[in-house]
Tab-separated table of C-alpha atoms in Angstrom:
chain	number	residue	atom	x	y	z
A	560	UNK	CA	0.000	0.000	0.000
A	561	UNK	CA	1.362	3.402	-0.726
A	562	UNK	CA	0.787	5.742	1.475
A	563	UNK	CA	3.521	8.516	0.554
A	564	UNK	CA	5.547	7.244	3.482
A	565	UNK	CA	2.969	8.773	5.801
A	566	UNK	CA	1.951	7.037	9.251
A	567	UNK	CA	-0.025	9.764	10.326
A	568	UNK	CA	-3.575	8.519	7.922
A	569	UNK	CA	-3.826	5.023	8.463
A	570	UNK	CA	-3.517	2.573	5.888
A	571	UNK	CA	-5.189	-0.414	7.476
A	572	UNK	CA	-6.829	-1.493	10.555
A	573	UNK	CA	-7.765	-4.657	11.791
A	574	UNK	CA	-10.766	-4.814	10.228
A	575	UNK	CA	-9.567	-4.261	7.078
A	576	UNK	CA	-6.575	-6.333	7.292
A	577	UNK	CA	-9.049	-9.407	8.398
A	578	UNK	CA	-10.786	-8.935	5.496
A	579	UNK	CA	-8.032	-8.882	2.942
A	580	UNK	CA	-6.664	-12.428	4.620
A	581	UNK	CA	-10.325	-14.177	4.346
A	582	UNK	CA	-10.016	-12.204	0.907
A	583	UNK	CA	-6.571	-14.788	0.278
A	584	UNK	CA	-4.139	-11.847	0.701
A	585	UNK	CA	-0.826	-13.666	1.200
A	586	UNK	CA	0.540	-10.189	2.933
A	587	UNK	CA	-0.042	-6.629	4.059
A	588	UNK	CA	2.919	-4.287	3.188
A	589	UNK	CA	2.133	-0.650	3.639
A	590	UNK	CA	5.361	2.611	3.994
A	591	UNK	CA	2.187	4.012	6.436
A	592	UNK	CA	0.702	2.986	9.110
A	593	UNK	CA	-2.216	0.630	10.410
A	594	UNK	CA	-4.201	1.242	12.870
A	595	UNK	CA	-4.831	-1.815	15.605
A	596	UNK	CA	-1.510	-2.702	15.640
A	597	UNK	CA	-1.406	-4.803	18.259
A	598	UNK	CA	-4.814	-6.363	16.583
A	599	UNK	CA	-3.158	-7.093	13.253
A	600	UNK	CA	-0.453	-8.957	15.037
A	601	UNK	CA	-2.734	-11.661	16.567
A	602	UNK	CA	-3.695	-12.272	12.902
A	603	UNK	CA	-1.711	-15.511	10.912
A	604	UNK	CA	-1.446	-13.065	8.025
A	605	UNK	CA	2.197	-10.793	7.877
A	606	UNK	CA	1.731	-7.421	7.853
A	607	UNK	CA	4.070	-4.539	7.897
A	608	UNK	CA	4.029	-0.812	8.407
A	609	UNK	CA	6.059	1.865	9.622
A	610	UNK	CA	4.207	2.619	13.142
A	611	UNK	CA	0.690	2.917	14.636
A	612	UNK	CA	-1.231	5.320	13.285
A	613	UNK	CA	-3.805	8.094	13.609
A	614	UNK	CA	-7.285	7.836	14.173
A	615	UNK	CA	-9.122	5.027	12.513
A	616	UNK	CA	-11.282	8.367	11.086
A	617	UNK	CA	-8.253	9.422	8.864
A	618	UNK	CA	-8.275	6.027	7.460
A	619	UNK	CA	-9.106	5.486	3.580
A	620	UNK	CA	-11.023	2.004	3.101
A	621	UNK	CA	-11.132	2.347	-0.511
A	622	UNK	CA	-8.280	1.480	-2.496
A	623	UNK	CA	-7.893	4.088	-5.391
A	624	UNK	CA	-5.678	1.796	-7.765
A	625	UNK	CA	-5.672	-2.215	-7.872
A	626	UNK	CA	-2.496	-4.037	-9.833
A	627	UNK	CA	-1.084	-0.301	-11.189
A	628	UNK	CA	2.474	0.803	-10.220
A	629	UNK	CA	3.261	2.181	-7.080
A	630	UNK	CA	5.789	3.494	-4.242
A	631	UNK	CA	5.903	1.574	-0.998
A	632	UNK	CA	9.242	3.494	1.465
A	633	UNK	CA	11.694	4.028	-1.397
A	634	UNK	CA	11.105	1.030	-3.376
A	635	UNK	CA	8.872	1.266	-6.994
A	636	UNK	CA	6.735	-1.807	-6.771
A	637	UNK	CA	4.895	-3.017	-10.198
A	638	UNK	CA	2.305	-5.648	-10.746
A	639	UNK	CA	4.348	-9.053	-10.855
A	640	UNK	CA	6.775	-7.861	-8.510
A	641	UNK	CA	7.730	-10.064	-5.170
A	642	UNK	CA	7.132	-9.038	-1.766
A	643	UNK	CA	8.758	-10.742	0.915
A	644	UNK	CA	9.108	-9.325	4.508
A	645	UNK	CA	10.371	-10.837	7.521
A	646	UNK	CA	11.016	-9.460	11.302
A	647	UNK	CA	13.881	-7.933	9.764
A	648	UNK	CA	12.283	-5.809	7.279
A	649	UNK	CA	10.678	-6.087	3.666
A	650	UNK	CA	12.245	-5.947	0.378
A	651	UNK	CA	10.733	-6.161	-3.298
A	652	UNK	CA	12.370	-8.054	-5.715
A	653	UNK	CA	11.474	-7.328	-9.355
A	654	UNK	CA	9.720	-9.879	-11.021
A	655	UNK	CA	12.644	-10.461	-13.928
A	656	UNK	CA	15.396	-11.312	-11.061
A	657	UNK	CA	12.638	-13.337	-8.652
A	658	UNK	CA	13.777	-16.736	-9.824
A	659	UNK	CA	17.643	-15.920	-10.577
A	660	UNK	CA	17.382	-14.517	-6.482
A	661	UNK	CA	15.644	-17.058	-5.177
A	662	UNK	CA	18.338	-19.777	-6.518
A	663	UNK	CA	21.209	-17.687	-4.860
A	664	UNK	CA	18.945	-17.413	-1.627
A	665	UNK	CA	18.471	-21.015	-1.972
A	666	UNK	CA	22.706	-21.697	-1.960
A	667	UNK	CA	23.058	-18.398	0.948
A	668	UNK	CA	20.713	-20.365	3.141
A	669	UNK	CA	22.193	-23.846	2.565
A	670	UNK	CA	25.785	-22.144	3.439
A	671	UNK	CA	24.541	-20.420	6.290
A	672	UNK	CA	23.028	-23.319	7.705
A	673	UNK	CA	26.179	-25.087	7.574
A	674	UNK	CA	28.367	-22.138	8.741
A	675	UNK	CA	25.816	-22.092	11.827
A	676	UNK	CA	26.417	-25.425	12.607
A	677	UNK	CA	29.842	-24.743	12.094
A	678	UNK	CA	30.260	-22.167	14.801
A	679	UNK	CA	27.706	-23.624	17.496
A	680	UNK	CA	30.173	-26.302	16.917
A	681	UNK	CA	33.164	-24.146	18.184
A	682	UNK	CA	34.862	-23.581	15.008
A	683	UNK	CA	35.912	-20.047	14.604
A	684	UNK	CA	34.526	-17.821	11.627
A	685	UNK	CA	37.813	-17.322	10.766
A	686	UNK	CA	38.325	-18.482	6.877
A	687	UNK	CA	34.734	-19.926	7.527
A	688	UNK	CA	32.694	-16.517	7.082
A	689	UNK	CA	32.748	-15.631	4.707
A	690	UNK	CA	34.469	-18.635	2.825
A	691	UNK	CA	38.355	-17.654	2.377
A	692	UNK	CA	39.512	-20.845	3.481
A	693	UNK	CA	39.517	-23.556	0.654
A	694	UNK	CA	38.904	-25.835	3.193
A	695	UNK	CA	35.634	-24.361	3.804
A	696	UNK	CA	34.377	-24.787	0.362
A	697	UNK	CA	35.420	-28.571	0.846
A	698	UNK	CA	33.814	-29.022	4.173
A	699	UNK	CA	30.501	-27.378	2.740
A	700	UNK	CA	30.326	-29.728	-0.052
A	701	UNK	CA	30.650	-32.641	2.624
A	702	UNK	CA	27.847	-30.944	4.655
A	703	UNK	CA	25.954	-30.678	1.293
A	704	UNK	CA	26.526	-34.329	0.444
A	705	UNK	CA	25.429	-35.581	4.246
A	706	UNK	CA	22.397	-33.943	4.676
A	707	UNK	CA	21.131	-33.941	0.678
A	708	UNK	CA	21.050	-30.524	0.058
């Protein structure tokens, strides 16, 4: 949702936001706010804004513009594109380099895996993180190979 990076009109509220998961929304990304915060948290669908917001009177609960282009924080979002947020933020991923970044975040996430089990093992990130040992690239293959991934 695009709300010109403006917290102070909500974007959402928890009515709202209910209704767009029973809709099938997969998420709620807004660069405003929401009102009922703390209501749109007990809900199983993610949703992200900048802070609570003002009155639920300021809030618009028509959306002007379905599946056209638009600016969410600094990021253009078009139609297509992929939005993926965690509890470390949200990023949006152009729909020509979605499957070319999901294959590297694929391999990231197998090596990280490793190099976690790596260091809760007692090995030092040293030559392990990143990889500037050889023998890191050797003992992730191994890893790879064990486990099937």
């Amino acid at each position: 949702m695009d709300s010109r990076k403006d917290a102070r009109a909500a974007s959402a509220g928890g009515i709202l936001v209910g209704r767009l998961m029973q809709r099938g929304v997969a998420g709620v990304v807004t660069d405003g706010g929401f009102r009922d915060s703390a209501k749109i948290a007990t809900l199983t669908i993610p949703a992200y804004h900048q802070r609570p917001s003002a009155p639920t009177n300021l809030t618009l609960h028509q959306a002007i513009a379905i599946n056209e282009p638009i600016g969410c924080g600094d990021a253009p979002v078009f139609p297509g594109d992929v939005v993926v947020g965690d509890n470390d933020g949200v990023i949006v991923i152009p729909a020509h380099l979605a499957d070319e970044i999901a294959d590297e975040a694929v391999e990231m996430t197998a090596f990280e895996d490793f190099v976690t089990e790596q260091v809760h093992a007692g090995r030092s990130i040293l030559g392990l993180y990143p990889a500037t040992d050889e023998q890191t690239l050797v003992d992730f293959a191994a890893w790879r190979t064990n486990r099937g991934r």
